Amino acid sequence: IRDAGLAPDGNMKKIDLYPYIDTKTKTSLDFNGMIECLKTKPNPGDVILLHACAHNPTGVDPTPEQWGQIRAVMKERKLVPFFDCAYQ
C-alpha cells in the first residue's frame, strides 16, 4: 500500500510502500517506479491503496493515460484496488 499511516491495529500481514513522488523533482509522479513496482512486488490478491485524486500530501495525480496503465497492471496481476477518496 502507499500510506502506512492508514494501517489499522495490526490486522494487516505486511505493509509495503510503492514509489509515488519523483525524488528528483519532488513535484511529479514517479510513474515508471510505481508501475514497475506494481508489476513485480505485490502478490495476486494483495490490496493496493490508491488515491483517487489530490494525493495527500503531494497533490500529484496520474494522468488519465497512466490510470489506464495502472488499471491494466492491477487487472493482469489480480491486485485489489482500494481507493482513498477523502477529497471528493
Coordinates of N, CA and C in Angstrom, one line a residue:
I1 N 0.8 -1.2 0.0 CA 0.0 0.0 0.0 C 0.9 1.2 0.0
R2 N 0.3 2.4 -0.2 CA 1.1 3.6 -0.3 C 1.2 4.3 1.0
D3 N 0.2 4.3 1.8 CA 0.2 5.2 3.0 C 0.2 4.3 4.3
A4 N 1.4 4.1 4.9 CA 1.5 3.2 6.0 C 0.7 3.8 7.2
G5 N 0.4 5.1 7.3 CA -0.4 5.7 8.3 C -1.8 5.2 8.4
L6 N -2.3 4.6 7.3 CA -3.7 4.2 7.3 C -3.9 2.7 7.7
A7 N -2.8 2.1 8.1 CA -2.9 0.7 8.6 C -3.7 0.6 9.9
P8 N -4.6 -0.3 9.9 CA -5.4 -0.5 11.2 C -4.5 -1.1 12.3
D9 N -5.1 -1.6 13.3 CA -4.4 -2.0 14.5 C -3.6 -3.3 14.4
G10 N -3.0 -3.5 13.3 CA -2.1 -4.7 13.1 C -2.7 -5.9 12.5
N11 N -3.9 -5.7 11.9 CA -4.6 -6.8 11.2 C -4.0 -7.1 9.9
M12 N -3.2 -6.2 9.3 CA -2.6 -6.4 8.0 C -1.3 -7.2 8.3
K13 N -1.1 -8.2 7.4 CA 0.1 -9.0 7.5 C 1.4 -8.2 7.2
K14 N 1.4 -7.4 6.2 CA 2.6 -6.7 5.8 C 2.2 -5.5 5.0
I15 N 3.0 -4.4 5.2 CA 2.7 -3.2 4.5 C 4.0 -2.8 3.8
D16 N 3.9 -2.6 2.5 CA 5.0 -2.2 1.6 C 4.6 -0.9 1.0
L17 N 5.5 -0.1 0.7 CA 5.3 1.2 0.0 C 5.7 1.1 -1.4
Y18 N 5.0 1.7 -2.3 CA 5.4 1.8 -3.7 C 5.9 3.2 -4.0
P19 N 6.8 3.4 -5.0 CA 7.3 4.7 -5.3 C 6.1 5.5 -5.8
Y20 N 6.1 6.8 -5.4 CA 5.0 7.7 -5.9 C 5.6 9.0 -6.4
I21 N 6.2 9.7 -5.5 CA 6.7 11.1 -5.9 C 8.1 10.9 -6.5
D22 N 8.4 11.6 -7.5 CA 9.8 11.6 -8.1 C 10.7 12.3 -7.1
T23 N 11.7 11.6 -6.6 CA 12.6 12.1 -5.6 C 13.5 13.3 -6.1
K24 N 13.7 13.3 -7.5 CA 14.5 14.4 -8.0 C 13.7 15.7 -8.1
T25 N 12.5 15.7 -8.6 CA 11.7 16.9 -8.8 C 10.9 17.3 -7.6
K26 N 10.4 16.3 -6.8 CA 9.6 16.4 -5.7 C 8.2 17.0 -6.0
T27 N 7.9 17.2 -7.4 CA 6.7 17.7 -7.8 C 6.0 16.9 -8.9
S28 N 6.6 15.8 -9.2 CA 6.0 15.0 -10.3 C 5.9 13.5 -9.9
L29 N 5.1 12.8 -10.5 CA 4.9 11.4 -10.2 C 6.0 10.5 -10.8
D30 N 6.5 9.6 -10.0 CA 7.5 8.6 -10.4 C 6.7 7.4 -11.0
F31 N 6.1 7.7 -12.1 CA 5.2 6.7 -12.7 C 6.0 5.4 -13.1
N32 N 7.2 5.5 -13.6 CA 7.9 4.3 -14.0 C 8.3 3.5 -12.8
G33 N 8.7 4.1 -11.7 CA 8.9 3.4 -10.5 C 7.7 2.8 -9.9
M34 N 6.6 3.5 -9.9 CA 5.3 3.0 -9.4 C 4.8 1.8 -10.2
I35 N 4.8 1.9 -11.5 CA 4.3 0.8 -12.4 C 5.2 -0.4 -12.3
E36 N 6.5 -0.2 -12.3 CA 7.4 -1.3 -12.2 C 7.2 -2.1 -10.9
C37 N 7.0 -1.3 -9.8 CA 6.7 -2.0 -8.5 C 5.5 -2.8 -8.6
L38 N 4.4 -2.2 -9.1 CA 3.1 -2.9 -9.2 C 3.2 -4.2 -10.1
K39 N 4.1 -4.1 -11.1 CA 4.3 -5.3 -12.0 C 5.1 -6.4 -11.3
T40 N 5.9 -6.1 -10.3 CA 6.8 -7.1 -9.7 C 6.6 -7.4 -8.3
K41 N 6.3 -6.5 -7.4 CA 6.4 -6.7 -6.0 C 5.1 -7.4 -5.3
P42 N 3.9 -6.8 -5.6 CA 2.8 -7.4 -4.8 C 2.4 -8.8 -5.4
N43 N 1.7 -9.6 -4.6 CA 1.2 -10.9 -5.0 C -0.2 -10.8 -5.4
P44 N -0.7 -11.7 -6.2 CA -2.1 -11.7 -6.6 C -3.0 -11.7 -5.3
G45 N -4.0 -10.8 -5.3 CA -4.9 -10.7 -4.2 C -4.5 -9.6 -3.2
D46 N -3.3 -9.1 -3.3 CA -2.8 -8.0 -2.4 C -3.7 -6.8 -2.7
V47 N -3.9 -6.0 -1.6 CA -4.7 -4.8 -1.7 C -3.7 -3.6 -1.9
I48 N -4.0 -2.8 -2.9 CA -3.2 -1.6 -3.2 C -4.0 -0.4 -2.9
L49 N -3.5 0.5 -2.0 CA -4.1 1.7 -1.7 C -3.8 2.8 -2.8
L50 N -4.8 3.3 -3.4 CA -4.6 4.3 -4.5 C -5.4 5.6 -4.1
H51 N -4.9 6.7 -4.3 CA -5.6 8.0 -4.1 C -6.4 8.3 -5.4
A52 N -7.7 8.5 -5.2 CA -8.5 8.8 -6.4 C -8.1 10.2 -7.1
C53 N -7.8 11.1 -6.2 CA -7.3 12.4 -6.7 C -6.7 13.2 -5.5
A54 N -6.0 14.3 -5.8 CA -5.4 15.1 -4.8 C -4.6 14.3 -3.8
H55 N -3.6 13.6 -4.3 CA -2.8 12.7 -3.4 C -2.3 13.5 -2.3
N56 N -2.5 13.0 -1.1 CA -2.0 13.6 0.1 C -0.7 13.1 0.5
P57 N 0.4 13.8 0.7 CA 0.4 15.3 0.8 C 0.8 16.0 -0.5
T58 N 1.1 15.3 -1.6 CA 1.7 15.9 -2.7 C 0.8 16.7 -3.7
G59 N -0.4 16.2 -3.8 CA -1.3 16.8 -4.8 C -1.1 16.3 -6.2
V60 N -0.1 15.4 -6.4 CA 0.2 14.9 -7.7 C -0.7 13.7 -8.0
D61 N -1.2 13.7 -9.2 CA -2.1 12.6 -9.7 C -1.6 12.0 -11.0
P62 N -1.9 10.7 -11.2 CA -1.6 10.2 -12.5 C -2.5 10.8 -13.6
T63 N -2.0 10.8 -14.8 CA -2.8 11.3 -15.9 C -3.8 10.2 -16.3
P64 N -4.9 10.6 -17.1 CA -5.8 9.5 -17.5 C -5.1 8.3 -18.2
E65 N -4.1 8.6 -19.0 CA -3.4 7.5 -19.6 C -2.7 6.6 -18.6
Q66 N -2.1 7.3 -17.6 CA -1.4 6.5 -16.6 C -2.4 5.7 -15.8
W67 N -3.5 6.2 -15.5 CA -4.6 5.5 -14.8 C -4.9 4.2 -15.6
G68 N -5.0 4.4 -16.9 CA -5.3 3.2 -17.8 C -4.2 2.1 -17.6
Q69 N -3.0 2.5 -17.6 CA -1.9 1.6 -17.4 C -1.9 0.9 -16.0
I70 N -2.2 1.7 -15.0 CA -2.3 1.2 -13.6 C -3.5 0.2 -13.6
R71 N -4.6 0.5 -14.2 CA -5.7 -0.4 -14.2 C -5.3 -1.8 -14.9
A72 N -4.6 -1.7 -16.0 CA -4.3 -2.9 -16.8 C -3.3 -3.8 -16.0
V73 N -2.4 -3.2 -15.3 CA -1.4 -3.9 -14.4 C -2.2 -4.6 -13.3
M74 N -3.1 -3.8 -12.6 CA -3.8 -4.3 -11.5 C -4.7 -5.5 -11.9
K75 N -5.3 -5.4 -13.1 CA -6.2 -6.5 -13.6 C -5.3 -7.7 -13.9
E76 N -4.2 -7.5 -14.7 CA -3.3 -8.6 -15.1 C -2.7 -9.3 -13.9
R77 N -2.3 -8.6 -12.9 CA -1.7 -9.1 -11.7 C -2.7 -9.6 -10.6
K78 N -4.0 -9.3 -10.9 CA -5.1 -9.7 -9.9 C -4.9 -9.0 -8.6
L79 N -4.5 -7.7 -8.6 CA -4.4 -6.9 -7.4 C -5.7 -6.3 -7.1
V80 N -6.0 -6.0 -5.9 CA -7.2 -5.4 -5.4 C -7.1 -3.9 -5.1
P81 N -7.7 -3.1 -5.9 CA -7.6 -1.6 -5.6 C -8.4 -1.2 -4.4
F82 N -7.9 -0.3 -3.6 CA -8.6 0.3 -2.5 C -8.4 1.8 -2.7
F83 N -9.5 2.5 -2.9 CA -9.3 4.0 -3.2 C -9.6 4.8 -2.0
D84 N -8.7 5.7 -1.8 CA -8.8 6.8 -0.8 C -9.4 8.0 -1.5
C85 N -10.7 8.3 -1.2 CA -11.4 9.4 -1.8 C -11.8 10.5 -0.9
A86 N -10.8 10.8 0.0 CA -11.1 11.8 1.1 C -11.5 13.2 0.6
Y87 N -11.0 13.6 -0.6 CA -11.2 14.9 -1.0 C -12.2 15.1 -2.1
Q88 N -13.2 14.2 -2.2 CA -14.2 14.3 -3.2 C -15.3 15.2 -2.9

